[in-house]
C-alpha positions as CSV (number, residue, x, y, z in Angstrom):
1,M,0.0,-31.6,-62.5
2,D,-2.6,-30.5,-60.1
3,T,-1.6,-27.0,-59.2
4,T,-0.2,-23.9,-60.9
5,S,2.4,-21.0,-59.5
6,S,0.9,-18.7,-62.1
7,V,-0.6,-15.7,-60.5
8,S,-2.2,-14.5,-63.9
9,K,-5.7,-14.7,-64.8
10,G,-6.7,-17.7,-67.3
11,C,-8.2,-20.9,-67.7
12,F,-6.2,-24.0,-66.5
13,V,-7.4,-27.4,-67.3
14,F,-6.3,-30.5,-64.9
15,K,-6.5,-34.3,-65.9
16,P,-8.9,-36.3,-63.6
17,G,-6.8,-38.6,-61.7
18,S,-6.8,-41.2,-58.9
19,K,-5.7,-39.0,-56.0
20,K,-7.9,-38.2,-53.6
21,R,-8.6,-34.5,-52.8
22,K,-6.5,-33.2,-50.1
23,R,-8.3,-32.8,-46.7
24,I,-9.0,-29.4,-45.2
25,A,-6.8,-28.9,-42.3
26,D,-8.5,-28.5,-39.1
27,A,-7.9,-25.6,-36.6
28,E,-5.7,-28.1,-34.2
29,D,-3.5,-29.4,-37.2
30,Y,-1.9,-25.9,-37.3
31,F,-0.5,-26.5,-34.0
32,V,1.8,-29.4,-34.9
33,D,5.2,-28.6,-35.9
34,G,7.3,-30.4,-38.2
35,N,8.2,-33.3,-35.8
36,G,4.9,-34.0,-35.3
37,D,5.1,-36.4,-32.3
38,C,6.2,-33.9,-29.8
39,A,4.1,-31.3,-29.8
40,Y,0.7,-32.7,-28.9
41,G,-1.2,-30.1,-31.3
42,K,-4.7,-31.2,-30.3
43,E,-4.3,-30.7,-26.4
44,R,-2.3,-27.5,-26.9
45,F,-5.6,-26.2,-29.4
46,N,-8.1,-27.8,-26.9
47,T,-6.4,-25.9,-23.8
48,C,-5.8,-22.7,-25.7
49,Q,-9.4,-22.8,-26.9
50,R,-10.8,-23.3,-23.4
51,L,-8.9,-20.9,-21.8
52,W,-10.1,-18.0,-24.4
53,E,-13.2,-19.1,-23.7
54,K,-13.1,-18.8,-20.1
55,I,-11.5,-15.3,-20.5
56,K,-13.9,-13.9,-22.9
57,L,-16.7,-14.8,-20.7
58,D,-15.2,-13.1,-17.5
59,T,-14.4,-10.0,-20.0
60,E,-18.3,-10.0,-21.0
61,I,-19.4,-10.3,-17.2
62,L,-16.9,-7.3,-16.4
63,Q,-18.2,-5.2,-19.2
64,D,-21.8,-5.8,-18.1
65,D,-20.8,-4.8,-14.7
66,L,-19.0,-1.9,-15.2
67,N,-21.8,-0.6,-17.6
68,K,-24.8,-1.6,-15.5
69,K,-25.0,1.8,-13.6
70,I,-24.9,3.9,-16.6
71,L,-27.3,1.4,-18.5
72,D,-29.6,1.3,-15.6
73,S,-29.7,5.3,-15.6
74,L,-30.6,5.2,-18.7
75,L,-33.1,2.8,-18.8
76,E,-34.7,4.9,-16.0
77,F,-34.8,7.9,-18.1
78,I,-36.4,6.3,-21.0
79,K,-39.0,4.5,-19.1
80,K,-40.0,8.0,-17.3
81,C,-39.9,10.0,-20.7
82,S,-42.3,6.9,-22.1
83,L,-44.6,7.3,-19.2
84,S,-44.5,11.2,-19.4
85,F,-45.5,10.6,-23.2
86,Q,-48.7,8.5,-22.4
87,S,-49.4,11.2,-19.9
88,R,-49.0,14.1,-21.9
89,A,-52.6,15.2,-21.8
90,N,-52.6,15.6,-18.2
91,D,-48.9,16.7,-17.2
92,W,-46.6,16.3,-20.2
93,A,-46.8,20.1,-20.8
94,S,-45.6,20.6,-17.1
95,L,-42.4,18.6,-17.7
96,M,-41.4,19.6,-20.9
97,R,-42.9,21.6,-24.1
98,A,-44.6,19.6,-26.4
99,S,-42.2,20.3,-29.3
100,E,-39.3,18.9,-27.1
101,I,-37.6,15.7,-27.7
102,P,-36.2,13.6,-24.8
103,T,-32.4,13.1,-25.9
104,A,-29.9,11.4,-23.8
105,A,-26.3,12.4,-24.3
106,L,-24.6,9.3,-23.7
107,V,-20.6,10.4,-22.9
108,L,-18.4,7.1,-23.5
109,G,-14.8,8.6,-24.0
110,V,-12.6,8.5,-26.7
111,N,-12.3,4.3,-26.7
112,V,-14.3,4.3,-30.2
113,P,-14.2,0.6,-31.0
114,D,-15.3,-0.1,-27.3
115,H,-18.5,1.9,-28.1
116,D,-20.4,-1.0,-30.1
117,M,-20.5,-3.5,-27.1
118,T,-22.2,-0.9,-25.0
119,F,-24.5,0.2,-27.6
120,Q,-25.6,-3.4,-28.1
121,S,-26.3,-3.9,-24.6
122,L,-28.2,-1.0,-24.4
123,S,-30.6,-2.3,-27.5
124,D,-31.0,-5.5,-26.0
125,L,-32.0,-4.3,-22.7
126,L,-34.3,-1.9,-24.4
127,Q,-35.8,-4.4,-26.5
128,E,-36.3,-6.7,-23.2
129,S,-38.2,-4.2,-21.0
130,V,-39.0,-0.8,-22.7
131,T,-39.8,-0.9,-26.5
132,P,-39.4,-2.8,-29.5
133,F,-38.7,0.1,-31.6
134,A,-34.8,1.1,-31.2
135,V,-32.8,1.4,-33.8
136,S,-29.3,2.8,-34.5
137,V,-27.5,4.5,-37.2
138,Q,-24.2,5.5,-38.1
139,A,-22.5,8.6,-39.6
140,K,-21.1,6.7,-42.7
141,E,-24.3,5.5,-43.8
142,C,-26.3,8.9,-43.6
143,A,-24.5,11.1,-45.6
144,A,-27.4,13.2,-46.5
145,L,-31.0,13.6,-45.1
146,K,-32.7,10.8,-47.1
147,N,-30.3,8.3,-46.0
148,L,-30.8,8.8,-42.6
149,M,-34.6,8.7,-43.1
150,Q,-34.4,5.5,-45.3
151,R,-32.2,4.1,-42.3
152,V,-34.5,4.6,-39.7
153,L,-37.6,3.5,-41.5
154,E,-36.2,0.8,-43.0
155,R,-34.8,-0.6,-39.5
156,L,-38.3,0.1,-38.4
157,I,-40.6,-1.1,-40.8
158,G,-38.7,-3.8,-42.2
159,A,-39.9,-3.1,-45.8
160,G,-38.4,-1.5,-48.8
161,V,-38.4,2.4,-48.4
162,S,-38.5,4.3,-51.7
163,V,-36.8,7.7,-52.0
164,E,-37.3,9.9,-55.0
165,D,-33.8,8.8,-56.1
166,D,-34.8,5.3,-56.2
167,E,-36.2,5.1,-59.9
168,D,-33.1,3.6,-61.3
169,D,-32.2,1.2,-58.6
170,P,-32.1,-2.4,-59.7
171,S,-33.4,-3.6,-56.4
172,S,-36.8,-1.7,-56.9
173,S,-37.8,-4.2,-59.5
174,L,-38.1,-6.9,-56.8
175,P,-41.7,-7.8,-55.5
176,Q,-41.1,-6.1,-52.3
177,K,-43.8,-3.8,-50.5
178,R,-42.2,-0.1,-50.6
179,V,-43.1,2.2,-48.3
180,S,-42.7,5.9,-48.8
181,C,-39.6,7.8,-47.0
182,S,-41.5,10.2,-44.8
183,M,-42.4,10.7,-41.3
184,S,-45.9,10.4,-42.2
185,A,-45.7,7.0,-43.5
186,L,-44.1,6.1,-40.0
187,C,-46.6,7.7,-38.1
188,Q,-49.2,5.7,-40.1
189,W,-47.2,2.7,-39.4
190,Y,-46.8,3.4,-35.7
191,K,-50.7,3.7,-35.4
192,T,-51.1,0.4,-37.0
193,V,-48.6,-1.7,-35.4
194,T,-49.6,-0.4,-32.0
195,K,-53.0,-1.5,-32.8
196,K,-52.2,-5.1,-33.3
197,Q,-50.9,-8.0,-30.7
198,T,-47.4,-8.6,-32.4
199,V,-44.8,-6.5,-34.2
200,K,-42.3,-8.0,-36.8
201,L,-39.0,-6.3,-36.5
202,P,-36.3,-6.8,-39.4
203,G,-33.9,-9.5,-38.1
204,K,-35.9,-10.2,-34.8
205,K,-38.7,-12.3,-33.6
206,C,-42.0,-11.1,-33.3
207,S,-42.7,-9.4,-29.8
208,S,-46.2,-8.9,-28.2
209,V,-46.8,-4.9,-27.9
210,N,-48.7,-6.3,-24.6
211,D,-45.3,-6.7,-23.3
212,F,-44.6,-3.4,-23.3
213,S,-46.7,0.1,-22.1
214,E,-49.5,1.4,-24.1
215,S,-47.3,3.5,-26.6
216,P,-43.9,2.3,-26.6
217,P,-41.4,5.0,-27.4
218,I,-39.4,5.0,-30.7
219,L,-35.9,5.3,-29.7
220,V,-33.0,6.4,-32.3
221,I,-29.5,5.8,-31.5
222,F,-26.7,8.0,-33.2
223,K,-23.7,5.9,-32.2
224,D,-21.1,8.6,-33.5
225,F,-22.7,12.0,-33.2
226,E,-19.3,14.1,-33.8
227,A,-19.0,12.3,-37.1
228,F,-22.5,13.1,-38.6
229,N,-23.1,16.2,-41.0
230,P,-24.4,19.2,-38.6
231,R,-26.8,20.0,-41.4
232,V,-28.1,16.5,-41.7
233,L,-28.6,16.2,-38.0
234,Q,-30.3,19.8,-38.0
235,D,-32.9,18.9,-40.5
236,F,-33.6,15.6,-39.2
237,I,-34.3,17.1,-35.8
238,L,-36.4,20.0,-37.0
239,I,-38.7,17.5,-39.0
240,C,-39.0,15.1,-36.0
241,S,-40.1,17.9,-33.6
242,R,-43.1,18.3,-35.7
243,Y,-44.3,15.0,-34.9
244,I,-43.3,14.5,-31.4
245,Q,-47.4,15.3,-30.8
246,E,-47.8,11.8,-32.5
247,L,-44.6,10.0,-32.3
248,P,-43.0,9.2,-28.9
249,L,-39.5,9.9,-29.9
250,I,-36.3,9.6,-27.8
251,F,-32.9,10.4,-29.3
252,V,-29.7,8.9,-27.6
253,F,-26.3,10.7,-28.8
254,G,-23.2,8.6,-28.5
255,I,-20.6,11.3,-27.5
256,A,-16.8,10.7,-27.7
257,T,-15.5,13.8,-26.6
258,S,-17.5,16.3,-24.8
259,P,-21.0,17.2,-24.2
260,S,-20.3,21.0,-25.6
261,T,-20.1,19.2,-28.8
262,I,-24.1,19.3,-29.1
263,Q,-23.9,23.1,-29.1
264,H,-21.0,23.2,-31.7
265,M,-23.0,21.3,-33.9
266,L,-26.5,22.2,-33.3
267,P,-27.3,25.9,-33.4
268,H,-29.4,27.1,-30.3
269,S,-32.7,27.0,-32.5
270,V,-32.2,23.3,-32.9
271,S,-30.7,22.2,-29.6
272,S,-33.8,24.1,-27.9
273,L,-36.3,21.5,-29.3
274,L,-34.5,19.0,-27.2
275,C,-34.7,18.0,-23.7
276,I,-31.0,16.7,-22.9
277,E,-29.9,14.9,-20.1
278,L,-26.3,13.8,-19.6
279,F,-25.0,10.5,-18.8
280,Q,-21.3,9.9,-18.1
281,S,-19.5,6.6,-18.5
282,L,-16.6,5.2,-16.8
283,S,-13.2,6.4,-18.2
284,C,-11.3,3.9,-20.3
285,T,-8.2,3.9,-17.9
286,Q,-10.8,3.0,-15.2
287,H,-12.0,0.1,-17.1
288,L,-8.5,-1.2,-18.3
289,A,-7.4,-1.2,-14.6
290,T,-10.4,-3.1,-13.8
291,V,-9.8,-5.7,-16.6
292,I,-5.9,-5.9,-15.6
293,D,-6.9,-7.0,-12.1
294,K,-9.3,-9.4,-13.1
295,L,-7.7,-11.3,-15.8
296,I,-4.0,-10.7,-15.5
297,L,-3.4,-10.2,-11.9
298,T,-5.0,-13.5,-10.6
299,S,-3.8,-16.9,-10.3
300,Q,-7.2,-18.1,-12.0
301,F,-5.5,-18.6,-15.3
302,P,-2.3,-20.3,-15.7
303,F,-1.3,-18.5,-19.0
304,K,0.8,-15.2,-17.8
305,L,2.5,-12.3,-19.9
306,S,5.8,-11.4,-19.4
307,G,6.7,-7.5,-18.3
308,K,7.4,-6.5,-22.0
309,V,4.4,-8.1,-23.6
310,L,2.3,-6.4,-21.1
311,Q,4.0,-3.1,-21.6
312,V,3.5,-3.4,-25.4
313,L,-0.2,-4.2,-24.7
314,V,-0.3,-0.9,-22.4
315,S,1.5,1.2,-24.5
316,I,-0.6,0.6,-27.6
317,F,-3.8,1.3,-25.2
318,L,-2.4,4.4,-24.2
319,Y,-0.8,6.1,-27.1
320,H,-3.1,4.6,-30.3
321,D,-7.0,3.8,-29.2
322,F,-7.7,3.5,-25.7
323,S,-9.5,0.6,-26.6
324,V,-10.2,-2.1,-23.9
325,R,-11.6,-4.0,-26.5
326,N,-8.3,-4.5,-28.6
327,F,-6.3,-4.8,-25.4
328,V,-8.1,-8.2,-25.2
329,K,-7.5,-8.8,-28.5
330,G,-4.2,-8.5,-28.0
331,L,-4.3,-10.9,-25.2
332,Q,-5.9,-13.4,-27.2
333,L,-3.2,-13.0,-29.9
334,A,-0.8,-13.6,-27.4
335,L,-2.6,-16.5,-25.8
336,L,-2.8,-18.0,-29.4
337,E,0.8,-17.2,-30.0
338,H,2.2,-18.9,-27.1
339,F,0.5,-22.0,-27.2
340,Y,1.2,-22.2,-31.1
341,S,5.2,-21.6,-30.8
342,Q,5.9,-23.1,-27.6
343,P,5.4,-27.3,-27.7
344,L,5.8,-27.5,-24.0
345,S,2.6,-24.9,-23.3
346,V,0.6,-28.2,-23.2
347,L,1.7,-28.2,-19.4
348,C,0.0,-24.8,-19.2
349,C,-3.1,-25.9,-17.7
350,E,-4.8,-26.8,-14.5
351,K,-3.2,-28.9,-11.7
352,K,-5.1,-32.0,-12.5
353,E,-4.1,-31.9,-16.3
354,F,-0.5,-30.8,-16.0
355,L,0.3,-33.9,-13.4
356,V,-1.1,-36.3,-16.1
357,R,0.7,-34.4,-19.1
358,A,3.8,-34.3,-17.2
359,Q,3.9,-38.1,-16.9
360,K,3.1,-38.8,-20.7
361,L,6.2,-36.5,-21.9
362,S,8.2,-38.4,-24.3
363,H,12.0,-38.4,-24.6
364,Q,11.8,-35.5,-27.2
365,D,9.8,-33.5,-24.9
366,V,12.2,-33.9,-22.0
367,E,15.0,-33.2,-24.1
368,M,12.9,-29.7,-24.6
369,V,12.8,-29.3,-21.0
370,R,16.4,-29.8,-20.4
371,Q,17.3,-27.2,-22.9
372,L,14.9,-24.5,-21.1
373,P,17.1,-21.6,-19.6
374,S,15.3,-21.7,-16.5
375,F,15.8,-25.6,-15.9
376,M,19.3,-25.5,-16.7
377,R,19.6,-22.9,-14.1
378,Y,17.9,-25.2,-11.7
379,V,20.2,-28.1,-12.6
380,E,23.1,-26.0,-11.9
381,A,22.0,-25.3,-8.5
382,Q,21.8,-28.8,-7.5
383,D,24.2,-31.3,-6.1
384,T,26.3,-33.7,-8.4
385,Q,24.1,-36.8,-7.7
386,E,20.9,-34.8,-8.7
387,Q,22.5,-33.3,-11.8
388,V,23.3,-36.8,-13.2
389,Q,19.7,-37.8,-12.3
390,L,18.2,-35.0,-14.1
391,L,20.4,-35.3,-17.3
392,T,20.1,-39.0,-17.9
393,S,16.8,-40.1,-16.1
394,D,13.7,-38.9,-18.3
395,E,11.5,-40.5,-15.5
396,H,13.3,-38.5,-12.9
397,V,12.5,-35.3,-15.0
398,K,9.1,-35.9,-15.1
399,V,8.5,-36.3,-11.2
400,V,10.8,-33.1,-11.0
401,C,8.5,-31.2,-13.5
402,Q,5.4,-32.1,-11.5
403,K,7.1,-31.0,-8.5
404,L,8.5,-27.7,-10.3
405,L,5.0,-26.9,-11.9
406,K,3.4,-27.4,-8.3
407,D,5.7,-24.8,-6.8
408,L,5.2,-22.4,-10.1
409,R,1.5,-22.5,-9.1
410,K,2.1,-21.7,-5.4
411,Y,4.5,-19.0,-6.2
412,H,1.5,-16.9,-8.3
413,K,-0.7,-17.7,-5.5
414,S,1.5,-15.9,-3.2
415,Y,2.7,-13.4,-5.7
416,Y,-0.4,-11.3,-6.6
417,P,-1.7,-10.8,-2.7
418,I,1.5,-9.2,-2.0
419,V,1.9,-7.2,-5.2
420,R,-1.6,-5.6,-4.3
421,C,-0.5,-5.1,-0.8
422,L,2.6,-3.0,-1.6
423,H,0.3,-1.2,-4.1
424,T,-2.2,-0.3,-1.6
425,L,0.6,0.9,0.7
426,T,2.5,3.1,-1.8
427,S,-0.3,4.5,-4.3
428,S,-1.2,7.4,-2.0
429,L,2.3,8.7,-1.3
430,P,3.6,11.8,-2.7
431,K,4.9,11.7,-6.3
432,Y,4.0,8.1,-6.5
433,P,7.6,6.5,-6.5
434,L,6.1,3.0,-7.6
435,G,3.4,4.2,-9.8
436,K,0.1,5.8,-9.5
437,Q,-1.5,2.3,-11.2
438,I,-1.0,-1.2,-9.9
439,R,-0.1,-2.1,-13.6
440,E,3.0,0.1,-13.4
441,L,4.2,-1.7,-10.1
442,Y,3.5,-5.0,-11.5
443,I,5.5,-4.5,-14.6
444,S,8.6,-3.1,-12.5
445,C,7.8,-6.3,-10.5
446,L,8.2,-8.5,-13.5
447,E,11.2,-6.9,-14.9
448,K,13.8,-6.9,-11.7
449,N,13.8,-7.0,-8.3
450,V,11.9,-4.3,-7.0
451,W,13.4,-4.1,-3.8
452,E,16.8,-3.2,-5.5
453,T,15.4,0.2,-7.0
454,N,15.8,3.6,-5.6
455,E,12.0,4.2,-6.1
456,Y,11.3,1.3,-3.5
457,E,14.0,2.7,-1.2
458,S,12.0,6.2,-1.5
459,A,8.7,4.5,-0.9
460,I,9.8,2.8,2.2
461,Q,11.2,6.2,3.7
462,L,8.0,7.9,2.8
463,L,5.9,5.0,4.7
464,R,8.1,5.3,7.8
465,L,6.8,8.8,8.1
466,L,3.1,8.2,7.8
467,A,0.7,8.7,10.8
468,K,-1.1,6.5,12.9
469,D,-4.4,6.7,11.2
470,E,-3.1,6.3,7.7
471,L,-1.1,3.5,8.5
472,V,-3.6,1.6,10.1
473,T,-6.1,2.3,7.4
474,T,-3.5,0.8,4.7
475,L,-2.5,-1.9,7.0
476,R,-6.4,-3.0,7.3
477,K,-6.6,-3.0,3.6
478,C,-3.6,-5.3,3.3
479,V,-5.3,-7.8,6.0
480,D,-8.2,-7.8,3.7
481,I,-6.2,-8.6,0.5
482,L,-4.2,-11.4,2.4
483,K,-7.1,-13.2,3.5
484,S,-7.4,-14.1,-0.3
485,G,-4.3,-16.0,-0.2
486,K,-4.5,-19.5,0.7
487,T,-1.2,-20.5,1.5
488,K,0.5,-21.3,4.8
489,K,3.1,-18.4,4.1
490,M,0.4,-15.9,3.4
491,T,-1.6,-17.0,6.9
492,S,1.4,-16.3,8.8
493,A,1.7,-13.0,7.5
494,L,-1.9,-12.5,8.0
495,Q,-1.5,-13.4,11.5
496,Q,1.6,-11.1,12.1
497,L,-0.2,-7.7,10.4
498,D,-3.3,-8.6,12.7
499,D,-1.0,-8.7,15.9
500,Y,0.5,-5.4,14.8
501,L,-3.1,-3.7,14.4
502,V,-4.0,-4.8,18.1
503,K,-0.7,-3.4,19.1
504,F,-1.8,-0.1,17.4
505,E,-5.0,-0.2,19.0
506,Q,-3.4,-0.5,22.5
507,L,-1.5,2.6,21.9
508,D,-4.6,4.4,22.3
509,S,-5.5,3.2,25.7
510,M,-2.0,4.0,26.8
511,S,-2.2,5.7,30.6
512,V,-2.0,9.6,30.6
513,E,0.5,9.3,33.2
514,D,2.9,7.4,31.1
515,L,2.9,10.2,28.7
516,N,3.0,12.9,31.3
517,E,6.3,11.0,32.7
518,E,7.9,11.2,29.3
519,E,7.1,15.5,29.1
520,V,8.6,15.8,32.7
521,M,11.7,13.6,31.7
522,S,12.2,16.1,28.9
523,P,15.2,18.9,29.2
524,G,13.0,21.4,27.6
525,K,11.1,22.2,31.3
526,D,14.4,23.9,32.2
527,L,14.4,26.7,29.9
528,Q,11.2,28.1,31.5
529,K,12.9,28.9,34.7
530,K,15.2,31.8,35.1
531,T,18.7,31.0,34.2
532,D,22.1,33.1,32.9
533,L,23.5,32.8,29.6
534,F,26.1,30.1,30.6
535,Q,23.2,27.8,31.9
536,L,21.2,28.6,29.0
537,Q,23.8,27.5,26.5
538,K,24.5,24.3,28.8
539,T,20.8,23.5,28.6
540,L,20.7,23.9,24.7
541,L,23.7,21.6,24.4
542,E,21.8,19.0,26.4
543,M,18.8,19.2,24.5
544,K,20.9,18.8,21.0
545,S,22.7,15.8,22.3
546,T,19.3,14.4,23.7
547,R,17.7,14.9,20.4
548,R,20.3,13.1,18.5
549,S,20.1,10.3,20.8
550,K,16.4,10.3,21.5
551,K,14.7,7.0,21.6
552,M,11.9,6.3,19.5
553,S,8.2,6.3,20.8
554,P,6.2,3.1,20.9
555,F,4.3,3.9,17.8
556,E,7.4,4.7,16.1
557,V,8.7,1.2,17.1
558,L,5.6,-0.7,16.1
559,R,5.3,1.5,12.6
560,N,8.8,0.2,11.7
561,E,8.4,-3.4,12.9
562,A,5.0,-3.7,10.5
563,L,6.7,-2.0,7.7
564,G,9.3,-4.5,8.1
565,V,7.1,-7.4,7.9
566,I,6.1,-6.0,4.4
567,D,9.5,-5.6,3.3
568,G,10.1,-9.2,4.2
569,L,7.1,-10.3,2.2
570,V,8.2,-8.3,-0.8
571,R,11.7,-9.6,-0.8
572,S,10.5,-13.4,-0.5
573,H,7.7,-13.4,-2.8
574,L,8.0,-10.7,-5.4
575,T,11.3,-12.3,-7.1
576,P,10.7,-11.8,-10.9
577,P,9.3,-15.2,-12.8
578,E,12.4,-15.7,-14.8
579,M,13.8,-16.9,-11.8
580,Q,11.3,-19.7,-11.2
581,P,11.8,-23.0,-13.3
582,L,9.8,-24.0,-16.1
583,Y,8.3,-20.2,-16.3
584,E,8.4,-20.5,-20.0
585,V,5.7,-23.2,-20.0
586,C,3.1,-20.5,-18.6
587,Y,4.6,-17.1,-19.8
588,Y,4.5,-15.8,-23.1
589,S,7.7,-13.2,-23.8
590,S,8.0,-12.6,-27.8
591,S,7.1,-8.9,-27.4
592,G,8.8,-8.2,-30.8
593,V,6.4,-11.0,-32.3
594,L,3.1,-9.1,-30.7
595,R,4.5,-5.7,-31.7
596,R,4.5,-6.6,-35.5
597,H,1.3,-8.1,-35.4
598,L,-0.3,-5.3,-33.5
599,N,1.6,-2.3,-34.8
600,A,0.9,-2.4,-38.3
601,T,3.7,-0.9,-40.4
602,P,2.3,-0.4,-44.3
603,R,4.8,1.9,-45.5
604,T,7.6,-0.6,-44.6
605,S,5.4,-3.5,-46.4
606,I,4.6,-1.8,-49.3
607,Q,8.3,-1.1,-49.9
608,T,9.1,-4.4,-49.1
609,A,6.9,-5.7,-51.8
610,L,7.8,-3.3,-54.3
611,S,11.6,-3.9,-53.9
612,H,11.5,-7.7,-52.9
613,P,8.7,-9.2,-54.4
614,F,9.8,-12.9,-53.6
615,Y,9.3,-11.7,-49.9
616,Y,5.2,-12.2,-50.5
617,L,4.8,-14.2,-54.2
618,Q,7.7,-16.8,-52.8
619,N,8.4,-17.4,-56.9
620,V,12.1,-18.8,-57.1
621,N,12.5,-16.7,-60.6
622,L,11.9,-13.6,-58.2
623,K,14.9,-14.6,-56.1
624,T,17.8,-12.2,-57.0
625,D,21.0,-10.8,-55.6
626,A,20.5,-7.6,-53.2
627,G,20.2,-4.7,-55.4
628,T,19.0,-6.1,-58.6
629,V,15.3,-6.8,-60.0
630,S,14.6,-10.1,-62.1
631,N,13.4,-9.6,-65.3
632,A,10.0,-11.7,-64.2
633,A,9.2,-9.2,-61.3
634,P,6.1,-7.5,-61.8
635,D,6.0,-4.3,-63.7
636,I,5.3,-2.1,-60.8
637,C,8.3,-3.7,-59.1
638,I,10.5,-2.6,-62.1
639,A,9.0,0.9,-62.1
640,Y,9.8,1.5,-58.2
641,K,13.3,0.6,-58.7
642,L,13.9,2.7,-61.7
643,H,12.1,5.4,-59.7
644,L,14.3,4.9,-56.7
645,E,17.9,5.0,-58.8
646,C,17.1,7.9,-61.1
647,G,13.9,9.7,-60.3
648,R,15.4,12.8,-61.3
649,L,16.6,11.6,-64.8
650,I,13.5,9.3,-65.9
651,N,12.2,10.4,-69.3
652,L,8.9,11.6,-68.5
653,Y,7.8,11.7,-72.0
654,D,8.1,8.1,-72.5
655,W,6.7,7.1,-69.3
656,L,3.7,8.9,-69.8
657,E,3.5,7.8,-73.5
658,L,3.7,4.3,-72.1
659,C,1.0,4.7,-69.7
660,F,-1.5,6.0,-72.2
661,R,-0.8,2.8,-74.4
662,H,-1.9,0.9,-71.5
663,T,-4.6,2.5,-70.2
664,Q,-6.7,-0.7,-70.0
665,Q,-4.0,-2.1,-67.4
666,W,-5.9,0.0,-64.7
667,P,-4.0,-1.5,-61.5
668,L,-0.8,-0.7,-63.5
669,L,-1.9,2.7,-64.4
670,Q,-2.9,3.6,-61.0
671,R,0.3,2.9,-59.6
672,V,2.5,4.3,-62.6
673,R,0.5,7.7,-61.9
674,I,1.3,7.7,-58.3
675,L,4.9,7.2,-59.2
676,T,5.0,9.8,-61.4
677,L,3.2,12.4,-59.5
678,K,6.3,11.7,-57.0
679,S,8.8,12.2,-59.7
680,T,10.6,15.7,-59.4
681,A,11.6,15.9,-63.1
682,K,10.2,18.9,-65.1
683,L,7.6,18.4,-67.8
684,T,8.7,19.5,-71.2
685,N,6.3,20.8,-73.7
686,S,5.7,17.3,-75.5
687,S,5.4,15.6,-72.3
688,M,2.5,18.2,-71.1
689,L,1.1,17.1,-74.4
690,V,1.1,13.5,-73.6
691,S,0.2,13.8,-69.9
692,S,-3.1,16.4,-71.0
693,K,-4.0,13.0,-73.2
694,L,-3.2,10.9,-70.1
695,C,-5.5,13.0,-67.7
696,L,-8.1,13.1,-70.1
697,S,-8.0,9.0,-70.3
698,W,-7.8,9.0,-66.4
699,S,-11.0,11.2,-66.0
700,S,-12.6,8.7,-68.1
701,W,-12.0,6.2,-65.5
702,D,-13.7,8.6,-62.9
703,L,-10.5,9.1,-60.9
């Protein structure tokens, strides 16, 4: 026997046999289902890998572009401070007092998981062009002043840093050079390394000091400023201010909430030692809008998300962490789940690839195609002869699959430009009937026919009230958007909108005589003449009837015709993806699976593990009927079951006595203690005595 199902600690002996060792499975092996010959596991894995690499690269480029402005501003500030420090003998005092430390307050927003990427980019840029002495510290590793000093010195000097409490540290016996944890030691080290030609930083290659300025600054980045102990920060700033004449120190505060946090955490006597300049990054919602625009609202990637899946990702972003990084991770999970769970995702690739792969589909794959709901609807819409061919001939299905995948590709090329045009027209309307953000409109278009909604009707009615300047401006934006579409239908729509723009311009050159003629024909001119009451009543009635049957002006006619073109494009190109044959190949729609993976429910998982241990342990002996617990179940499961059944009737004396006798079983003891504290039973005098013994025992475990 080569394996054991026991979960207990122990020593198991296996006799050597002639069996070969089991081969470690490759990543693509997990993409092959039980049938094996119908899944194309390797092809699906490679396609998924290529798509993710492309998405990841585009995301990194996008991140750099979004952070470019603020990083360039920070770089300019640090360079200016560095030059000022070098010339402090002449004009440093005129720029700032000698005891002030240049400080950049970098407001990044509440999307804390994304801050690491920004600080990493900042550190890389600084070490390339400004200074090799850039270190980052976090609050969790700087609970006290000595820890903060030790982290800064270790990451700058690269050697062991000794503090007063390090005498009992086992690592101190290692043959490693130790440096005292003090600012004077840092000053001495700085003077030494700036005289050398190169400097060696921990974990990095040697850098030449000549590549930087004469006295490169020492940059200390506080990643999570709000999480630091205020007293630790105050003491550190006070110490550093005394050495600012010898060390070119610069601070960067990473702030998630508001710049006023600095005044709340630092008293005036300390904040006055800092020369603070504020830097504001883009909001996380703007960042998300750009990511969705570049990664999702594009036909560049064949993989797509359904409306419900996209709604799950957006909801997690808006109501949990505001993290674009986690949003992209969720997109990666959806991509992986799609290629893992859908065997026909082998066709979710570029045009050249899916044409070849569709021709190589096996009989079992063709049967899977026939079972797709969208393909079944397509078959039902064909004539009888074509239906027979689609249900009996595999070769004919392969040819039709190639055609349908081409049509799906063309559908995406037309879909996204029309969505952008509709958003451009409606994003500035009062009360935003179709949403302020394009993601709201896109989700609506994915789930239903948007032109059948009341919101769309309201938007069209408001568009019919636009002035000429506003309408012409938005139509020109639509023309710029449609220029990106390369289909014949997009070219035709572009030509129509261009013609209407020319007609709107011709209205400006309309002769003044034509306008005066319309004014002369107006019955309101009769009101200026002297008349009696009967004539006045007659004139008013004529004006009322004329107003009812008043002809539209040339601008109103053109406006309605132009909006009619937009409405026709919406109705013909924005049908939901579910109506397209073979949409299951490209669209991932398992929102429930994605929500279970991303929205963790630890309480539910713990209760499931305690009530049904078989769910996790997969031991046949633990499988019992509902409401019962096996004798082979772990002790904690039995205790939890008894607690649920009769929590008020538990004999607390026996329970605590049992715990006291088994104090060596720490995992069980810890859990029983939690259950005991939850129990509502009252302690008797005897149980109080035992519980006091147990508490003494727990105190020995340093609880």
